[in-house]
Coordinates of C-alpha atoms and ligand atoms in Angstrom, one line a residue:
M13 CA 224.4 143.9 34.2
I14 CA 224.0 147.3 35.8
V15 CA 220.5 148.5 36.6
L16 CA 219.4 151.9 37.8
V17 CA 216.3 151.6 40.0
M18 CA 214.1 154.7 40.2
N19 CA 211.3 155.3 42.7
S20 CA 209.6 158.6 42.0
G21 CA 207.2 160.1 44.5
S22 CA 205.3 163.4 44.1
S23 CA 208.1 165.4 45.6
S24 CA 210.9 162.9 45.9
L25 CA 213.1 160.6 43.8
K26 CA 215.0 157.7 45.3
F27 CA 217.5 155.8 43.3
Q28 CA 219.9 152.8 43.5
L29 CA 222.5 151.7 41.0
I30 CA 222.9 148.0 41.4
D31 CA 225.5 145.7 39.8
M32 CA 223.3 142.6 39.3
D33 CA 226.3 140.3 38.6
N34 CA 227.1 140.4 42.4
G35 CA 224.2 142.3 43.9
D36 CA 226.4 145.2 45.0
V37 CA 224.7 148.6 45.4
M38 CA 227.2 150.9 43.6
S39 CA 225.4 154.1 44.5
K40 CA 222.1 155.1 46.2
G41 CA 220.4 158.2 47.3
L42 CA 217.5 160.5 47.1
V43 CA 216.3 164.0 46.0
E44 CA 213.7 165.4 48.3
R45 CA 211.4 168.4 48.2
I46 CA 211.3 168.5 44.4
G47 CA 209.3 171.4 43.1
M48 CA 208.4 172.7 46.5
G49 CA 209.6 176.2 46.0
G50 CA 212.8 176.3 48.1
D51 CA 215.9 174.3 47.9
A52 CA 215.7 170.5 47.3
G53 CA 217.7 168.1 49.4
F54 CA 220.1 165.7 47.7
E55 CA 221.8 162.8 49.3
V56 CA 224.2 160.3 47.7
K57 CA 226.0 157.3 49.2
A58 CA 228.7 155.6 47.2
K59 CA 232.2 154.2 47.8
G60 CA 231.6 154.1 51.5
E61 CA 231.0 157.9 51.7
K62 CA 228.0 160.1 51.8
I63 CA 227.3 163.6 50.4
K64 CA 224.4 165.7 51.4
K65 CA 223.7 169.1 49.9
D66 CA 220.9 171.6 49.1
V67 CA 220.3 171.9 45.4
K68 CA 217.8 173.2 42.8
A69 CA 215.2 170.7 41.6
D70 CA 212.1 172.3 40.3
D71 CA 210.9 169.2 38.6
H72 CA 211.7 165.5 38.1
K73 CA 213.8 166.2 35.1
Q74 CA 216.2 168.4 37.1
A75 CA 216.2 165.7 39.8
V76 CA 217.2 163.0 37.3
A77 CA 219.9 165.3 35.9
L78 CA 221.3 165.6 39.4
V79 CA 221.3 161.8 39.8
I80 CA 223.1 161.4 36.4
D81 CA 225.7 164.0 37.4
A82 CA 226.3 162.2 40.7
L83 CA 226.7 158.8 39.0
T84 CA 229.2 160.0 36.4
T85 CA 231.2 162.9 37.8
G86 CA 232.8 164.0 41.0
D87 CA 234.3 162.1 43.9
L88 CA 231.4 159.6 44.2
A89 CA 231.1 158.8 40.5
V90 CA 230.7 155.1 39.9
V91 CA 230.4 154.9 36.1
D92 CA 232.6 156.6 33.4
D93 CA 230.0 156.4 30.8
L94 CA 226.2 156.4 31.2
N95 CA 226.0 153.7 28.6
N96 CA 227.5 151.3 31.1
I97 CA 224.0 151.2 32.6
D98 CA 222.1 148.4 30.9
A99 CA 218.5 149.3 32.0
I100 CA 216.4 151.6 34.2
G101 CA 213.7 150.0 36.4
H102 CA 210.9 152.3 37.5
R103 CA 208.7 151.4 40.4
I104 CA 205.0 151.9 39.6
V105 CA 202.3 151.6 42.3
Q106 CA 199.3 150.9 40.1
G107 CA 199.2 148.9 36.9
G108 CA 195.5 148.0 37.0
D109 CA 194.8 144.6 35.4
S110 CA 197.0 145.3 32.4
F111 CA 200.4 144.3 33.7
P112 CA 200.8 140.7 35.0
K113 CA 204.6 141.4 34.7
A114 CA 207.0 144.2 34.2
A115 CA 206.9 146.0 30.9
V116 CA 209.5 147.8 28.7
V117 CA 208.3 151.4 28.4
D118 CA 206.6 152.4 25.2
Q119 CA 203.8 154.8 24.4
R120 CA 201.1 152.3 25.2
V121 CA 202.7 151.5 28.6
K122 CA 203.0 155.2 29.4
D123 CA 199.3 155.8 28.4
L124 CA 198.2 153.0 30.7
V125 CA 200.3 154.3 33.6
R126 CA 198.7 157.7 33.1
E127 CA 195.2 156.1 32.9
Y128 CA 195.7 154.2 36.1
G129 CA 196.9 157.4 37.8
A130 CA 193.3 158.1 38.6
M131 CA 193.6 155.2 41.2
A132 CA 197.0 156.2 42.5
P133 CA 197.3 160.0 41.8
L134 CA 200.2 160.6 44.3
H135 CA 202.3 157.9 42.7
N136 CA 201.6 157.1 39.0
Y137 CA 201.9 160.7 37.7
A138 CA 205.2 161.3 39.6
A139 CA 206.5 158.0 38.2
L140 CA 205.6 159.1 34.6
A141 CA 207.5 162.4 35.2
G142 CA 210.5 160.2 36.2
I143 CA 210.2 158.0 33.1
E144 CA 209.9 160.9 30.8
A145 CA 212.9 162.6 32.3
C146 CA 214.9 159.4 31.9
E147 CA 213.8 159.1 28.3
E148 CA 214.9 162.6 27.6
L149 CA 218.2 162.5 29.5
M150 CA 219.2 158.8 28.9
P151 CA 217.6 158.0 25.5
T152 CA 219.7 155.0 24.7
I153 CA 219.0 153.1 27.9
P154 CA 215.8 151.0 28.0
S155 CA 213.3 151.9 30.8
V156 CA 211.1 149.2 32.4
C157 CA 208.0 149.7 34.5
V158 CA 207.8 147.3 37.5
F159 CA 204.4 147.3 39.0
D160 CA 203.5 146.8 42.7
T161 CA 200.3 145.2 41.5
S162 CA 201.7 142.6 39.0
Y163 CA 202.4 139.8 41.5
H164 CA 198.8 140.0 42.6
M165 CA 197.4 139.4 39.1
T166 CA 197.1 135.6 39.8
M167 CA 194.2 136.1 42.2
D168 CA 191.0 134.6 40.9
P169 CA 187.7 136.6 40.7
A170 CA 186.3 135.3 44.0
H171 CA 189.3 136.9 45.7
Y172 CA 189.6 140.1 43.8
M173 CA 185.9 141.1 43.3
Y174 CA 184.0 143.4 45.6
A175 CA 180.3 142.6 45.9
I176 CA 179.3 145.7 43.8
P177 CA 177.0 145.4 40.7
Y178 CA 179.0 143.5 38.1
D179 CA 178.5 146.1 35.4
D180 CA 180.1 148.7 37.7
Y181 CA 183.1 146.5 38.2
K182 CA 183.4 146.2 34.4
E183 CA 182.9 149.9 33.8
L184 CA 185.1 151.3 36.6
K185 CA 187.5 148.4 37.1
V186 CA 186.8 148.6 40.8
R187 CA 188.4 145.5 42.3
R188 CA 191.2 144.3 44.6
Y189 CA 194.6 145.0 43.0
G190 CA 196.9 144.8 46.1
A191 CA 200.3 146.4 46.5
H192 CA 203.8 145.7 47.8
G193 CA 203.9 142.9 45.2
T194 CA 207.6 143.1 44.6
S195 CA 208.3 142.7 48.3
H196 CA 205.9 139.7 48.8
K197 CA 207.5 138.1 45.7
Y198 CA 211.0 138.7 46.9
V199 CA 210.5 137.3 50.4
A200 CA 208.6 134.3 49.2
R201 CA 211.5 133.4 46.9
E202 CA 214.0 133.9 49.8
A203 CA 211.9 131.8 52.2
A204 CA 211.8 128.9 49.7
K205 CA 215.6 129.2 49.2
A206 CA 216.0 129.1 53.0
M207 CA 213.8 126.0 53.3
G208 CA 215.6 124.3 50.4
R209 CA 212.3 123.5 48.8
P210 CA 210.8 124.6 45.4
L211 CA 208.5 127.6 45.8
E212 CA 206.0 125.7 43.7
E213 CA 205.2 123.3 46.5
L214 CA 204.9 125.8 49.3
K215 CA 202.0 127.5 51.1
L216 CA 203.3 130.8 52.5
I217 CA 201.8 133.8 54.5
T218 CA 204.0 136.9 54.0
C219 CA 203.5 139.9 56.3
H220 CA 205.0 143.1 54.9
L221 CA 204.6 145.3 58.1
G222 CA 205.9 148.8 57.5
N223 CA 204.3 152.2 57.6
G224 CA 202.1 150.8 54.9
A225 CA 201.3 147.1 55.7
S226 CA 199.9 144.1 53.9
V227 CA 199.6 140.4 54.3
S228 CA 199.5 137.9 51.3
A229 CA 198.6 134.3 50.9
I230 CA 200.9 132.6 48.4
K231 CA 200.4 129.0 47.1
G232 CA 202.9 127.5 44.7
G233 CA 204.6 130.9 44.2
K234 CA 201.4 132.5 43.1
I235 CA 199.3 135.1 45.1
V236 CA 196.0 133.7 46.2
D237 CA 194.8 136.7 48.3
T238 CA 196.2 139.9 49.7
S239 CA 194.9 142.4 52.2
M240 CA 195.3 145.6 50.3
G241 CA 192.5 146.4 47.9
F242 CA 191.5 148.8 45.1
T243 CA 194.1 151.1 46.7
P244 CA 196.6 150.6 49.5
L245 CA 194.1 151.9 52.0
E246 CA 192.4 148.5 52.7
G247 CA 193.4 145.8 55.1
L248 CA 195.6 146.2 58.1
V249 CA 195.7 149.1 60.5
M250 CA 198.6 151.1 59.1
G251 CA 200.8 154.1 60.2
T252 CA 198.2 156.7 59.1
R253 CA 195.8 154.6 57.0
V254 CA 192.6 153.3 58.4
G255 CA 192.6 149.8 56.9
D256 CA 189.4 147.8 57.0
I257 CA 186.3 149.9 57.9
D258 CA 182.6 149.6 57.3
A259 CA 181.8 151.7 54.1
A260 CA 178.7 153.1 56.0
A261 CA 181.0 154.5 58.7
V262 CA 182.9 156.5 56.0
L263 CA 179.6 158.0 54.8
F264 CA 178.5 158.7 58.4
I265 CA 181.7 160.5 59.2
M266 CA 181.6 162.6 56.0
K267 CA 178.0 163.6 56.7
N268 CA 178.5 164.5 60.3
K269 CA 181.9 166.3 59.9
G270 CA 180.8 168.0 56.6
Y271 CA 183.9 166.6 54.8
S272 CA 184.3 166.9 51.1
I273 CA 185.5 163.9 49.1
D274 CA 189.1 165.2 49.1
E275 CA 189.0 165.9 52.8
M276 CA 187.7 162.4 53.6
D277 CA 190.5 161.0 51.3
T278 CA 193.1 162.8 53.4
Y279 CA 191.4 161.8 56.7
L280 CA 191.4 158.1 55.7
N281 CA 194.9 158.1 54.4
K282 CA 196.8 160.5 56.7
K283 CA 194.9 160.9 59.9
C284 CA 193.8 157.4 60.9
G285 CA 195.6 154.2 61.7
L286 CA 198.1 154.0 64.6
L287 CA 198.5 157.8 64.6
G288 CA 194.7 158.4 64.7
V289 CA 194.0 155.9 67.5
S290 CA 197.0 156.7 69.6
G291 CA 197.1 160.5 69.0
I292 CA 200.9 160.1 69.4
S293 CA 202.6 158.8 66.3
N294 CA 202.5 156.5 63.3
D295 CA 205.8 155.0 64.4
F296 CA 205.9 151.8 66.4
R297 CA 209.0 152.9 68.3
D298 CA 207.1 155.9 69.7
L299 CA 204.1 153.8 70.4
E300 CA 206.1 151.2 72.4
D301 CA 207.9 153.9 74.3
A302 CA 204.5 155.5 75.2
M303 CA 203.1 152.0 76.1
Q304 CA 206.0 151.5 78.6
E305 CA 205.0 154.8 80.2
G306 CA 201.4 153.4 80.6
N307 CA 199.7 155.3 77.7
E308 CA 196.5 153.4 77.1
R309 CA 195.7 154.7 73.7
A310 CA 199.2 153.7 72.5
K311 CA 198.4 150.2 73.9
L312 CA 195.1 150.2 72.1
A313 CA 196.6 151.1 68.8
Y314 CA 199.2 148.4 69.3
D315 CA 196.6 145.8 70.2
M316 CA 194.4 146.7 67.2
F317 CA 197.4 146.3 64.8
V318 CA 198.4 142.9 66.2
L319 CA 194.8 141.7 66.2
Q320 CA 194.3 142.7 62.5
V321 CA 197.4 140.9 61.4
K322 CA 196.3 137.8 63.3
K323 CA 192.9 137.9 61.7
Y324 CA 194.4 137.9 58.2
I325 CA 196.8 135.1 59.1
G326 CA 193.9 133.0 60.3
A327 CA 191.9 133.8 57.2
Y328 CA 194.8 133.0 54.9
Y329 CA 195.6 129.8 56.7
A330 CA 192.0 128.7 55.9
E331 CA 192.2 129.9 52.3
L332 CA 195.5 128.0 51.8
D333 CA 194.4 125.0 53.8
G334 CA 197.7 125.1 55.7
C335 CA 200.9 127.1 55.9
D336 CA 204.5 125.9 55.5
A337 CA 206.0 129.3 56.6
I338 CA 205.0 132.7 57.8
V339 CA 207.4 135.6 56.9
F340 CA 207.9 138.9 58.6
T341 CA 209.4 141.8 56.6
A342 CA 209.6 145.6 56.3
G343 CA 210.3 148.2 59.0
I344 CA 208.1 146.7 61.8
G345 CA 208.4 143.0 60.6
E346 CA 212.2 143.1 60.4
N347 CA 212.9 145.0 63.6
D348 CA 210.1 144.6 66.1
D349 CA 210.4 141.4 68.1
L350 CA 207.7 142.5 70.5
V351 CA 205.1 142.8 67.6
R352 CA 206.2 139.5 66.0
G353 CA 205.9 137.7 69.4
S354 CA 202.4 139.2 70.0
I355 CA 201.2 138.3 66.5
C356 CA 202.3 134.7 66.8
K357 CA 201.0 134.2 70.4
G358 CA 198.2 131.7 70.4
L359 CA 198.7 130.5 66.9
D360 CA 200.1 127.1 68.0
A361 CA 197.0 125.4 66.7
L362 CA 198.1 126.5 63.2
G363 CA 201.6 125.1 63.7
I364 CA 203.0 128.6 64.1
S365 CA 205.1 129.0 67.2
V366 CA 207.9 131.5 67.8
D367 CA 211.0 130.8 70.0
P368 CA 211.6 133.9 72.1
A369 CA 215.3 133.1 72.3
K370 CA 215.5 133.3 68.4
N371 CA 213.0 136.2 68.1
D372 CA 214.3 138.5 70.8
G373 CA 216.5 141.3 69.2
C374 CA 216.4 139.6 65.8
R375 CA 216.9 142.1 63.0
E376 CA 218.3 139.8 60.4
F377 CA 217.4 136.9 58.1
R378 CA 216.5 134.2 60.6
D379 CA 214.1 131.3 61.2
I380 CA 212.6 132.2 64.6
S381 CA 210.2 129.2 64.9
K382 CA 210.3 126.9 67.8
E383 CA 212.0 123.6 67.4
G384 CA 209.4 121.1 66.2
A385 CA 206.9 123.8 65.1
K386 CA 205.0 122.7 61.9
A387 CA 205.5 126.0 60.2
H388 CA 208.7 128.0 59.8
A389 CA 208.6 131.6 60.9
F390 CA 211.1 133.8 59.1
V391 CA 212.3 137.3 59.5
I392 CA 213.5 138.3 56.0
P393 CA 214.7 141.8 55.2
T394 CA 213.0 142.9 52.1
N395 CA 214.9 144.3 49.2
E396 CA 212.4 145.9 46.8
E397 CA 215.1 147.7 44.8
Y398 CA 216.9 144.4 44.1
A399 CA 213.5 142.8 43.2
I400 CA 212.7 145.7 40.8
A401 CA 216.2 145.3 39.2
T402 CA 215.6 141.5 38.8
E403 CA 212.3 142.1 37.0
T404 CA 213.8 144.9 34.9
I405 CA 216.5 142.5 33.6
E406 CA 213.9 139.8 32.9
A407 CA 211.9 142.3 30.9
V408 CA 214.8 143.7 28.8
K409 CA 216.0 140.1 28.1
E410 CA 212.6 139.0 26.9
A411 CA 212.4 142.1 24.7
G412 CA 215.8 141.3 23.2
L413 CA 217.2 144.7 24.4
V414 CA 220.3 143.3 26.2
K415 CA 223.5 144.9 24.8
Ligands
AMP570 P1 208.9 150.9 56.3 O1 207.6 151.5 55.8 O2 209.0 149.5 55.8 O3 210.1 151.8 56.0 O4 208.7 150.9 57.9 C1 208.7 152.0 58.6 C2 208.1 151.7 60.0 O5 208.8 150.6 60.6 C3 208.3 152.9 61.0 O6 207.2 153.8 60.9 C4 208.2 152.1 62.3 O7 206.9 152.0 62.7 C5 208.8 150.8 62.0 N1 210.1 150.6 62.5 C6 211.3 150.9 61.9 N2 212.3 150.5 62.7 C7 211.8 150.0 63.8 C8 212.4 149.4 65.0 N3 213.7 149.3 65.2 N4 211.5 149.0 65.9 C9 210.2 149.0 65.7 N5 209.6 149.5 64.6 C10 210.4 150.0 63.7

């Protein structure tokens, strides 16, 4: 089966066409600067080649039309007929508590994605624009919404509730939803495969450490707890997001700086985290370069990030009552041996111990745990597009929409 995976942001559209019979990525690319006034940027990689050009894309419909054109015509075309594509999987950031699994798009699904847009305004509305463009331009191909939140729907109330008045939780649906669900699910499955054991009998702590970062506790394949909350702002120190902070500090800053709600939203999401503390960058590579040159604030940001991940690992070890494996994934988790080493230092009492010889320079799927350590420690490259395509196929099969 061939699946087109779409990831629409407010001014961007990333796509991958995947042949799920062998996992091959037939074509991938992105449209950037959609609707920003000037030219949009369009990049496509297929057949071992890459095309990059400036194009016109005033909205997501024009961007989807460009993608269709690239897939079906010209030197990098990979399908003769659009109907060779079996399904389209759309990444949706926020599905509230309505979607414990992926859903084939219909009016009800679109209405709910719009409703939950209030919680993820930058993402859900853009995704809807992408879905509607696909419906219009590829009406015969079923579209599926795959939610970042679905995998976390197995949390029980003690884990997802905030201690706000219960009626407010009911009225406003303010609770922990989590994010990065497709990634946590994917690496958990891969870890079980690598251990040669059924996921159902494992206790795992998965660390998705990228520009956005979250840790999850997984028992028997089901999420028990996760560090992101009502939105992806909670939890770890991130590239530009603040992570955990006393709510009273937020009010204090607003009051003293005279920030509006929108200004405070931008502050917490874009000006804090590694960038805010270091004053240098949200990118770990820049921070580590600055640390080497003796920059103390870069070192502080690094230490705060490491400490926060450690705290969650400790908490989740306690919640799971053990841990069979810890997994590192995403940009930092997959590439940064220094951070992985720092996080795992001093966790021997939990059975987590990393072998420097296996960790150093590792940027591939590998068990980096010390010989004899109780828990495995894996580096597992995430593949969210493949995970989205897998869930898309499951949803269309269940709905009887397979050609
Ligand atoms: P992601 O959000 O998963 O794409 O991760 C992006 C982040 O990963 C960047 O902002 C960097 O902080 C980090 N990153 C990517 N490559 C490396 C690398 N080679 N070494 C250290 N950090 C990296």
